[in-house]
Amino acid sequence: MASLKSVVLALALLVGADAFIAPKAVPRAGKLFSEVDPNANPQSGMGPSLQWSGEASSGETGNYRKLSDKLNEGDIERRKNEEEAFQRENAMALAREAKEKKIRFMEEMPDSTPAGRVVDFMYKGGITEILEKLDHDLVGLKPVKKRVREIAALLVLDKMRRKLGFETAVPSLHMCFTGAPGTGKTTVAVRMGQILQRMGYCRQGHVVVATRDDLVGQYVGHTAPKTKEVIKKAMGGVLLIDEAYYLYNAGNDRDYGQESIEILLNVMENQQEDLIVVLAGYKDRMDKFFSYIPGMSSRIGNHVDFPNYETDELVDIALVMVRDLEYELGPGAVDTFKRYIDTRKAMPFFSNARTVRNAMDRARMNAAIRIFNEGITGKLMTIKELKQVTSNDFQIILDEIVALGPDAIVA
């Protein structure tokens, strides 16, 4: 016994007296947790020291709140998914019911049921007015006008079928206009946009004209935003891409035009109900362009060729301009203008109606100079003199191009 006491005394001296004193409370975050709790139940191992006191640091409180929010969000998401699934199932059931009802209606409907008059649909839709305006504004171009009427006929009949309940599908309305400059491609595109808008095939019917410079960027990452911005402006209407073959450069594999073409192809396929794309340019170059990009050719449902105007048709175009501007042609003016057109057609860069417009502007300027020089002396001018373009006004511009020679480049 004495030896045992000696051992204990030696250990006490070795480790110090603090080893035999009850441990003090250790501070923890939030609340003091006692390491030794006299109220703890030794049987269960539970006591105040192992229970959450309801107090915690701000960091711990945030963690508990986030967990609660996540649980609530998960519950909301689950209910939302259940509601969407129910709505899908309900929509499918309603669609099946509507389709069955439609089939029964179509089967029971007699073939002699009146479908309406084509004239009424064209008049109510404003198609008659637009086609008449096309005839009024455009001289000649009979093949083009015929093609426009064919497209209008398809849209009108499609609308009549839709009203009766027949299945309809939006036809491919993307187009390719081929022909020389000044043959009326932009004018026809504007009229087509109006027809499509009146018939409900596009929301606005406006026309956005673009070239390569509007669509293709100069460095990496620049082309896509430019192309998408132009497409955004044209949405709901018609996008007319003039000289579209310049989008592709066969001699340069790194040309950025290919990226623009890919974006256009995607839009033409997936958003054809909200955007009509019209490609325009010379026929031989457009044919070559389509050989490089077969996917583009297959998406074009309507190819319209614009022939060059004959001399008499160009004179008629000039007469339309004279009428719209409230001018009159003096004696011999038409014959002089014909000689000008025949001479100008043999020179480079003849542009059909654009050349006629430029010639009319020059003739009007000559008339203005003539009347100004006469009136500045104090002479009283008459209404007839203010309205008339004389033969000599055209003779001046004819003499100018003859003096320049057959190879000269003029407007």
Short mmCIF file of C-alpha atoms in Angstrom, two decimals:
data_model
loop_
_atom_site.label_atom_id
_atom_site.label_comp_id
_atom_site.label_asym_id
_atom_site.label_seq_id
_atom_site.Cartn_x
_atom_site.Cartn_y
_atom_site.Cartn_z
CA MET A 1 0.00 0.00 0.00
CA ALA A 2 2.81 2.35 0.82
CA SER A 3 4.48 1.55 -2.44
CA LEU A 4 1.27 2.43 -4.39
CA LYS A 5 1.07 5.82 -2.67
CA SER A 6 4.67 6.44 -3.55
CA VAL A 7 3.96 5.73 -7.25
CA VAL A 8 0.96 8.12 -7.33
CA LEU A 9 2.93 10.85 -5.62
CA ALA A 10 5.73 10.46 -8.13
CA LEU A 11 3.32 10.73 -11.07
CA ALA A 12 1.74 13.86 -9.58
CA LEU A 13 5.08 15.51 -9.24
CA LEU A 14 5.94 14.47 -12.80
CA VAL A 15 2.81 15.79 -14.73
CA GLY A 16 1.88 18.61 -12.41
CA ALA A 17 -1.09 19.27 -10.22
CA ASP A 18 -3.37 20.56 -13.04
CA ALA A 19 -3.92 17.03 -14.32
CA PHE A 20 -6.03 16.22 -11.25
CA ILE A 21 -8.23 19.39 -11.39
CA ALA A 22 -11.67 19.33 -13.13
CA PRO A 23 -11.42 20.74 -16.69
CA LYS A 24 -12.69 24.23 -17.34
CA ALA A 25 -15.29 25.13 -19.95
CA VAL A 26 -13.86 25.60 -23.44
CA PRO A 27 -15.28 28.53 -25.43
CA ARG A 28 -16.79 27.62 -28.78
CA ALA A 29 -18.44 29.63 -31.56
CA GLY A 30 -21.94 30.67 -30.65
CA LYS A 31 -22.27 29.26 -27.12
CA LEU A 32 -20.03 27.59 -24.53
CA PHE A 33 -20.08 23.83 -24.82
CA SER A 34 -19.01 22.16 -21.60
CA GLU A 35 -16.83 19.11 -21.97
CA VAL A 36 -18.18 17.70 -18.73
CA ASP A 37 -21.88 18.20 -18.03
CA PRO A 38 -23.24 16.86 -14.77
CA ASN A 39 -26.77 16.78 -16.24
CA ALA A 40 -25.78 14.60 -19.18
CA ASN A 41 -27.39 11.19 -19.43
CA PRO A 42 -24.59 8.68 -19.61
CA GLN A 43 -26.99 6.01 -20.85
CA SER A 44 -28.05 7.86 -24.02
CA GLY A 45 -24.97 9.95 -24.61
CA MET A 46 -27.20 13.02 -25.12
CA GLY A 47 -26.96 16.18 -23.18
CA PRO A 48 -26.75 19.90 -23.53
CA SER A 49 -23.23 19.56 -24.84
CA LEU A 50 -24.46 17.70 -27.96
CA GLN A 51 -27.63 19.69 -28.66
CA TRP A 52 -27.96 22.79 -30.93
CA SER A 53 -28.47 25.81 -28.70
CA GLY A 54 -30.23 27.89 -31.40
CA GLU A 55 -27.36 30.37 -31.51
CA ALA A 56 -24.58 30.49 -34.04
CA SER A 57 -22.24 32.79 -35.79
CA SER A 58 -23.41 34.75 -38.82
CA GLY A 59 -21.55 32.37 -41.14
CA GLU A 60 -23.30 29.32 -39.68
CA THR A 61 -26.67 31.03 -39.84
CA GLY A 62 -26.16 31.71 -43.56
CA ASN A 63 -25.37 28.07 -44.16
CA TYR A 64 -28.56 26.93 -42.46
CA ARG A 65 -30.63 29.49 -44.41
CA LYS A 66 -29.14 28.42 -47.73
CA LEU A 67 -29.98 24.81 -47.06
CA SER A 68 -33.58 25.75 -46.34
CA ASP A 69 -33.78 27.82 -49.49
CA LYS A 70 -32.38 24.97 -51.54
CA LEU A 71 -34.99 22.61 -50.15
CA ASN A 72 -37.76 25.08 -50.98
CA GLU A 73 -36.39 25.66 -54.46
CA GLY A 74 -36.23 21.93 -55.08
CA ASP A 75 -39.83 21.57 -54.01
CA ILE A 76 -40.91 24.44 -56.27
CA GLU A 77 -38.98 23.00 -59.21
CA ARG A 78 -40.59 19.59 -58.67
CA ARG A 79 -44.08 21.10 -58.65
CA LYS A 80 -43.26 23.16 -61.73
CA ASN A 81 -42.08 20.07 -63.62
CA GLU A 82 -45.22 18.21 -62.61
CA GLU A 83 -47.41 21.08 -63.84
CA GLU A 84 -45.54 21.28 -67.16
CA ALA A 85 -45.86 17.53 -67.65
CA PHE A 86 -49.59 17.75 -66.94
CA GLN A 87 -49.99 20.63 -69.38
CA ARG A 88 -48.12 18.73 -72.09
CA GLU A 89 -50.28 15.68 -71.62
CA ASN A 90 -53.40 17.82 -71.59
CA ALA A 91 -52.29 19.72 -74.71
CA MET A 92 -51.59 16.49 -76.55
CA ALA A 93 -55.02 15.16 -75.60
CA LEU A 94 -56.67 18.39 -76.77
CA ALA A 95 -54.70 18.34 -80.02
CA ARG A 96 -55.75 14.74 -80.70
CA GLU A 97 -59.35 15.61 -79.97
CA ALA A 98 -59.24 18.66 -82.25
CA LYS A 99 -57.63 16.66 -85.05
CA GLU A 100 -60.23 13.90 -84.78
CA LYS A 101 -63.00 16.51 -84.81
CA LYS A 102 -61.47 18.14 -87.87
CA ILE A 103 -61.17 14.81 -89.70
CA ARG A 104 -64.84 14.02 -88.98
CA PHE A 105 -65.83 17.50 -90.20
CA MET A 106 -63.82 17.15 -93.41
CA GLU A 107 -65.23 13.68 -94.09
CA GLU A 108 -68.80 14.82 -93.55
CA MET A 109 -68.45 18.04 -95.56
CA PRO A 110 -69.97 17.67 -99.07
CA ASP A 111 -67.69 18.31 -102.03
CA SER A 112 -70.20 20.86 -103.27
CA THR A 113 -69.66 23.11 -100.21
CA PRO A 114 -69.02 26.69 -101.42
CA ALA A 115 -65.40 27.67 -100.84
CA GLY A 116 -65.68 31.30 -101.91
CA ARG A 117 -64.52 33.25 -104.94
CA VAL A 118 -60.89 33.75 -105.76
CA VAL A 119 -61.60 37.37 -106.73
CA ASP A 120 -62.99 38.07 -103.27
CA PHE A 121 -59.93 36.67 -101.54
CA MET A 122 -57.61 38.65 -103.80
CA TYR A 123 -59.56 41.85 -103.28
CA LYS A 124 -59.91 41.51 -99.51
CA GLY A 125 -56.25 40.64 -99.15
CA GLY A 126 -55.23 43.62 -101.26
CA ILE A 127 -53.52 41.38 -103.82
CA THR A 128 -55.46 42.85 -106.73
CA GLU A 129 -54.32 46.35 -105.80
CA ILE A 130 -50.66 45.32 -105.53
CA LEU A 131 -50.65 43.46 -108.87
CA GLU A 132 -52.31 46.43 -110.59
CA LYS A 133 -49.69 48.74 -109.10
CA LEU A 134 -46.97 46.38 -110.34
CA ASP A 135 -48.38 46.64 -113.87
CA HIS A 136 -48.63 50.39 -113.50
CA ASP A 137 -45.09 50.94 -112.19
CA LEU A 138 -43.18 48.35 -114.20
CA VAL A 139 -43.03 48.50 -117.98
CA GLY A 140 -42.60 45.22 -119.80
CA LEU A 141 -41.16 42.32 -117.77
CA LYS A 142 -44.01 40.03 -118.76
CA PRO A 143 -42.22 36.82 -117.64
CA VAL A 144 -41.53 38.42 -114.24
CA LYS A 145 -45.10 39.60 -113.77
CA LYS A 146 -46.35 36.16 -114.80
CA ARG A 147 -44.15 34.53 -112.16
CA VAL A 148 -45.32 36.97 -109.48
CA ARG A 149 -48.95 36.17 -110.34
CA GLU A 150 -48.22 32.44 -110.08
CA ILE A 151 -46.80 32.89 -106.58
CA ALA A 152 -49.78 35.07 -105.63
CA ALA A 153 -52.17 32.41 -106.95
CA LEU A 154 -50.53 29.75 -104.77
CA LEU A 155 -50.82 31.95 -101.69
CA VAL A 156 -54.47 32.84 -102.37
CA LEU A 157 -55.51 29.21 -102.91
CA ASP A 158 -53.55 28.17 -99.84
CA LYS A 159 -55.48 30.74 -97.81
CA MET A 160 -58.82 29.48 -99.17
CA ARG A 161 -57.94 25.89 -98.25
CA ARG A 162 -56.83 26.97 -94.79
CA LYS A 163 -60.15 28.71 -94.18
CA LEU A 164 -62.03 25.49 -94.94
CA GLY A 165 -59.79 23.48 -92.64
CA PHE A 166 -57.54 21.69 -95.11
CA GLU A 167 -53.99 20.94 -94.08
CA THR A 168 -51.60 23.57 -95.43
CA ALA A 169 -47.86 24.04 -95.39
CA VAL A 170 -45.91 27.22 -95.94
CA PRO A 171 -44.32 26.94 -99.39
CA SER A 172 -40.69 27.78 -99.93
CA LEU A 173 -40.81 31.51 -100.61
CA HIS A 174 -37.08 32.21 -100.82
CA MET A 175 -36.27 33.58 -104.28
CA CYS A 176 -33.46 34.26 -106.69
CA PHE A 177 -33.72 37.25 -109.03
CA THR A 178 -31.24 37.16 -111.91
CA GLY A 179 -30.68 39.90 -114.46
CA ALA A 180 -28.71 42.99 -115.32
CA PRO A 181 -28.80 46.14 -113.17
CA GLY A 182 -31.85 48.35 -113.56
CA THR A 183 -34.26 45.58 -114.60
CA GLY A 184 -36.61 46.06 -111.64
CA LYS A 185 -35.38 43.43 -109.16
CA THR A 186 -35.63 45.68 -106.11
CA THR A 187 -39.05 47.00 -107.16
CA VAL A 188 -40.42 43.48 -107.59
CA ALA A 189 -38.94 42.47 -104.21
CA VAL A 190 -40.82 45.37 -102.58
CA ARG A 191 -44.08 44.30 -104.23
CA MET A 192 -43.54 40.68 -103.20
CA GLY A 193 -42.97 41.80 -99.63
CA GLN A 194 -46.31 43.65 -99.72
CA ILE A 195 -48.11 40.61 -101.15
CA LEU A 196 -46.64 38.27 -98.53
CA GLN A 197 -47.55 40.68 -95.74
CA ARG A 198 -51.14 41.07 -96.96
CA MET A 199 -51.55 37.29 -97.20
CA GLY A 200 -50.15 36.74 -93.71
CA TYR A 201 -46.86 35.09 -94.72
CA CYS A 202 -44.69 37.76 -93.10
CA ARG A 203 -45.43 40.23 -90.32
CA GLN A 204 -44.31 43.53 -91.83
CA GLY A 205 -43.43 43.06 -95.48
CA HIS A 206 -40.56 45.58 -95.46
CA VAL A 207 -37.46 45.06 -97.61
CA VAL A 208 -33.88 45.33 -96.34
CA VAL A 209 -31.26 45.53 -99.10
CA ALA A 210 -27.78 44.26 -98.22
CA THR A 211 -24.48 43.54 -99.96
CA ARG A 212 -21.32 41.70 -98.94
CA ASP A 213 -20.03 44.77 -97.09
CA ASP A 214 -23.13 44.71 -94.87
CA LEU A 215 -22.79 41.01 -94.03
CA VAL A 216 -19.10 40.05 -93.99
CA GLY A 217 -16.55 41.36 -91.48
CA GLN A 218 -12.88 42.18 -91.89
CA TYR A 219 -11.45 40.07 -89.08
CA VAL A 220 -12.17 36.97 -86.98
CA GLY A 221 -15.34 37.29 -84.94
CA HIS A 222 -16.67 40.26 -86.90
CA THR A 223 -18.82 38.49 -89.53
CA ALA A 224 -21.36 36.74 -87.30
CA PRO A 225 -22.50 39.91 -85.46
CA LYS A 226 -22.79 41.86 -88.73
CA THR A 227 -24.82 39.15 -90.46
CA LYS A 228 -27.09 38.63 -87.47
CA GLU A 229 -27.70 42.37 -87.15
CA VAL A 230 -28.86 42.61 -90.79
CA ILE A 231 -31.05 39.52 -90.36
CA LYS A 232 -32.57 41.05 -87.23
CA LYS A 233 -33.49 44.21 -89.18
CA ALA A 234 -35.11 42.12 -91.94
CA MET A 235 -37.09 39.80 -89.64
CA GLY A 236 -40.78 39.89 -90.50
CA GLY A 237 -40.03 40.99 -94.06
CA VAL A 238 -37.72 40.43 -97.03
CA LEU A 239 -33.91 40.39 -97.06
CA LEU A 240 -32.64 41.23 -100.56
CA ILE A 241 -28.94 40.41 -100.98
CA ASP A 242 -27.67 42.16 -104.08
CA GLU A 243 -24.79 40.53 -105.98
CA ALA A 244 -24.94 37.59 -103.58
CA TYR A 245 -22.13 35.72 -105.38
CA TYR A 246 -19.60 38.07 -103.75
CA LEU A 247 -20.34 36.37 -100.43
CA TYR A 248 -18.22 33.40 -101.53
CA ASN A 249 -14.60 33.65 -102.62
CA ALA A 250 -13.53 30.35 -104.16
CA GLY A 251 -9.89 31.45 -104.30
CA ASN A 252 -9.57 32.06 -100.57
CA ASP A 253 -10.32 29.26 -98.08
CA ARG A 254 -10.06 31.70 -95.18
CA ASP A 255 -12.57 34.16 -96.58
CA TYR A 256 -15.10 35.19 -93.90
CA GLY A 257 -18.00 35.10 -96.36
CA GLN A 258 -18.44 31.37 -95.76
CA GLU A 259 -19.42 32.08 -92.16
CA SER A 260 -22.10 34.52 -93.31
CA ILE A 261 -23.45 31.95 -95.78
CA GLU A 262 -23.73 29.31 -93.06
CA ILE A 263 -25.72 31.70 -90.85
CA LEU A 264 -28.02 32.55 -93.76
CA LEU A 265 -28.57 28.87 -94.58
CA ASN A 266 -29.56 28.16 -90.99
CA VAL A 267 -32.02 31.08 -90.90
CA MET A 268 -33.49 30.18 -94.30
CA GLU A 269 -34.19 26.67 -93.08
CA ASN A 270 -35.38 27.26 -89.51
CA GLN A 271 -37.05 30.67 -89.73
CA GLN A 272 -38.57 30.62 -93.20
CA GLU A 273 -41.96 31.57 -91.77
CA ASP A 274 -40.60 34.91 -90.55
CA LEU A 275 -38.01 35.87 -93.16
CA ILE A 276 -37.95 35.71 -96.95
CA VAL A 277 -34.44 35.79 -98.47
CA VAL A 278 -34.05 37.03 -102.06
CA LEU A 279 -30.67 36.64 -103.77
CA ALA A 280 -30.01 38.90 -106.75
CA GLY A 281 -27.29 39.21 -109.38
CA TYR A 282 -26.19 38.33 -112.89
CA LYS A 283 -27.49 34.93 -114.00
CA ASP A 284 -24.15 33.37 -115.00
CA ARG A 285 -22.48 34.41 -111.75
CA MET A 286 -25.44 33.24 -109.65
CA ASP A 287 -25.34 29.84 -111.38
CA LYS A 288 -21.65 29.55 -110.54
CA PHE A 289 -22.35 30.62 -106.95
CA PHE A 290 -24.99 27.90 -106.57
CA SER A 291 -22.53 25.30 -107.90
CA TYR A 292 -20.21 26.16 -104.99
CA ILE A 293 -23.03 26.30 -102.40
CA PRO A 294 -25.56 23.57 -103.35
CA GLY A 295 -27.32 23.95 -100.00
CA MET A 296 -28.27 27.49 -100.97
CA SER A 297 -29.74 26.48 -104.31
CA SER A 298 -31.90 23.77 -102.73
CA ARG A 299 -33.46 26.32 -100.37
CA ILE A 300 -34.49 28.66 -103.19
CA GLY A 301 -37.98 27.75 -104.33
CA ASN A 302 -38.51 30.46 -106.94
CA HIS A 303 -36.02 31.47 -109.63
CA VAL A 304 -37.07 34.57 -111.59
CA ASP A 305 -35.06 35.87 -114.55
CA PHE A 306 -35.29 39.57 -115.40
CA PRO A 307 -34.57 40.16 -119.11
CA ASN A 308 -33.02 43.35 -120.47
CA TYR A 309 -35.45 45.99 -121.69
CA GLU A 310 -35.96 46.69 -125.37
CA THR A 311 -35.54 50.24 -126.63
CA ASP A 312 -39.28 50.83 -126.92
CA GLU A 313 -39.77 49.58 -123.35
CA LEU A 314 -37.08 51.96 -122.11
CA VAL A 315 -38.86 54.82 -123.86
CA ASP A 316 -42.08 53.77 -122.11
CA ILE A 317 -40.19 53.83 -118.79
CA ALA A 318 -39.08 57.38 -119.56
CA LEU A 319 -42.68 58.35 -120.31
CA VAL A 320 -43.75 56.92 -116.93
CA MET A 321 -41.09 59.04 -115.22
CA VAL A 322 -42.26 62.11 -117.16
CA ARG A 323 -45.85 61.42 -116.09
CA ASP A 324 -44.97 60.92 -112.42
CA LEU A 325 -42.86 64.11 -112.33
CA GLU A 326 -45.56 66.10 -114.17
CA TYR A 327 -43.41 67.00 -117.15
CA GLU A 328 -44.20 66.93 -120.86
CA LEU A 329 -41.98 66.00 -123.81
CA GLY A 330 -41.80 68.49 -126.62
CA PRO A 331 -41.99 67.70 -130.35
CA GLY A 332 -39.24 65.34 -131.51
CA ALA A 333 -38.07 64.63 -127.95
CA VAL A 334 -39.06 60.94 -128.03
CA ASP A 335 -37.12 60.30 -131.29
CA THR A 336 -34.03 62.01 -129.89
CA PHE A 337 -34.27 60.00 -126.70
CA LYS A 338 -34.51 56.76 -128.72
CA ARG A 339 -31.26 57.63 -130.51
CA TYR A 340 -29.64 58.31 -127.17
CA ILE A 341 -30.74 54.91 -125.80
CA ASP A 342 -29.53 53.01 -128.91
CA THR A 343 -26.15 54.74 -128.66
CA ARG A 344 -25.85 54.23 -124.92
CA LYS A 345 -26.74 50.51 -125.08
CA ALA A 346 -23.64 49.89 -127.18
CA MET A 347 -21.43 51.44 -124.49
CA PRO A 348 -20.13 49.75 -121.30
CA PHE A 349 -22.16 49.43 -118.11
CA PHE A 350 -25.59 50.03 -119.55
CA SER A 351 -28.08 49.70 -116.68
CA ASN A 352 -31.53 49.65 -118.29
CA ALA A 353 -34.01 51.67 -116.20
CA ARG A 354 -31.23 53.25 -114.13
CA THR A 355 -29.63 54.62 -117.29
CA VAL A 356 -33.04 55.98 -118.34
CA ARG A 357 -33.44 57.67 -114.97
CA ASN A 358 -29.97 59.24 -115.24
CA ALA A 359 -30.72 60.45 -118.77
CA MET A 360 -34.03 61.98 -117.64
CA ASP A 361 -32.28 63.77 -114.78
CA ARG A 362 -29.68 65.21 -117.19
CA ALA A 363 -32.40 66.30 -119.63
CA ARG A 364 -34.36 67.99 -116.84
CA MET A 365 -31.19 69.79 -115.75
CA ASN A 366 -30.62 71.01 -119.31
CA ALA A 367 -34.22 72.23 -119.41
CA ALA A 368 -33.76 74.02 -116.08
CA ILE A 369 -30.56 75.74 -117.29
CA ARG A 370 -32.30 76.81 -120.51
CA ILE A 371 -35.34 78.24 -118.70
CA PHE A 372 -33.15 79.91 -116.05
CA ASN A 373 -31.02 81.67 -118.67
CA GLU A 374 -34.14 82.88 -120.45
CA GLY A 375 -35.96 83.96 -117.30
CA ILE A 376 -33.04 85.75 -115.64
CA THR A 377 -33.30 88.51 -118.24
CA GLY A 378 -36.74 89.37 -116.95
CA LYS A 379 -38.81 87.32 -119.38
CA LEU A 380 -42.14 86.09 -118.01
CA MET A 381 -42.14 82.26 -118.09
CA THR A 382 -45.28 80.22 -118.79
CA ILE A 383 -46.49 77.00 -117.20
CA LYS A 384 -45.91 75.17 -120.49
CA GLU A 385 -42.27 76.23 -120.54
CA LEU A 386 -41.78 75.04 -116.94
CA LYS A 387 -43.28 71.63 -117.75
CA GLN A 388 -41.66 70.92 -121.11
CA VAL A 389 -38.48 68.96 -121.86
CA THR A 390 -37.48 69.63 -125.45
CA SER A 391 -35.73 67.58 -128.08
CA ASN A 392 -32.65 69.81 -127.74
CA ASP A 393 -32.42 68.96 -124.02
CA PHE A 394 -31.90 65.31 -125.02
CA GLN A 395 -29.68 66.23 -127.98
CA ILE A 396 -27.15 67.77 -125.61
CA ILE A 397 -26.60 64.52 -123.66
CA LEU A 398 -26.56 62.53 -126.93
CA ASP A 399 -23.80 64.74 -128.34
CA GLU A 400 -21.82 64.31 -125.11
CA ILE A 401 -21.67 60.49 -125.25
CA VAL A 402 -20.97 60.49 -129.00
CA ALA A 403 -18.00 62.80 -128.41
CA LEU A 404 -16.67 60.51 -125.66
CA GLY A 405 -16.57 57.45 -127.94
CA PRO A 406 -18.05 53.92 -127.77
CA ASP A 407 -15.71 52.71 -125.00
CA ALA A 408 -16.33 55.59 -122.62
CA ILE A 409 -17.77 54.94 -119.17
CA VAL A 410 -20.69 57.21 -118.42
CA ALA A 411 -23.60 57.19 -116.00
#
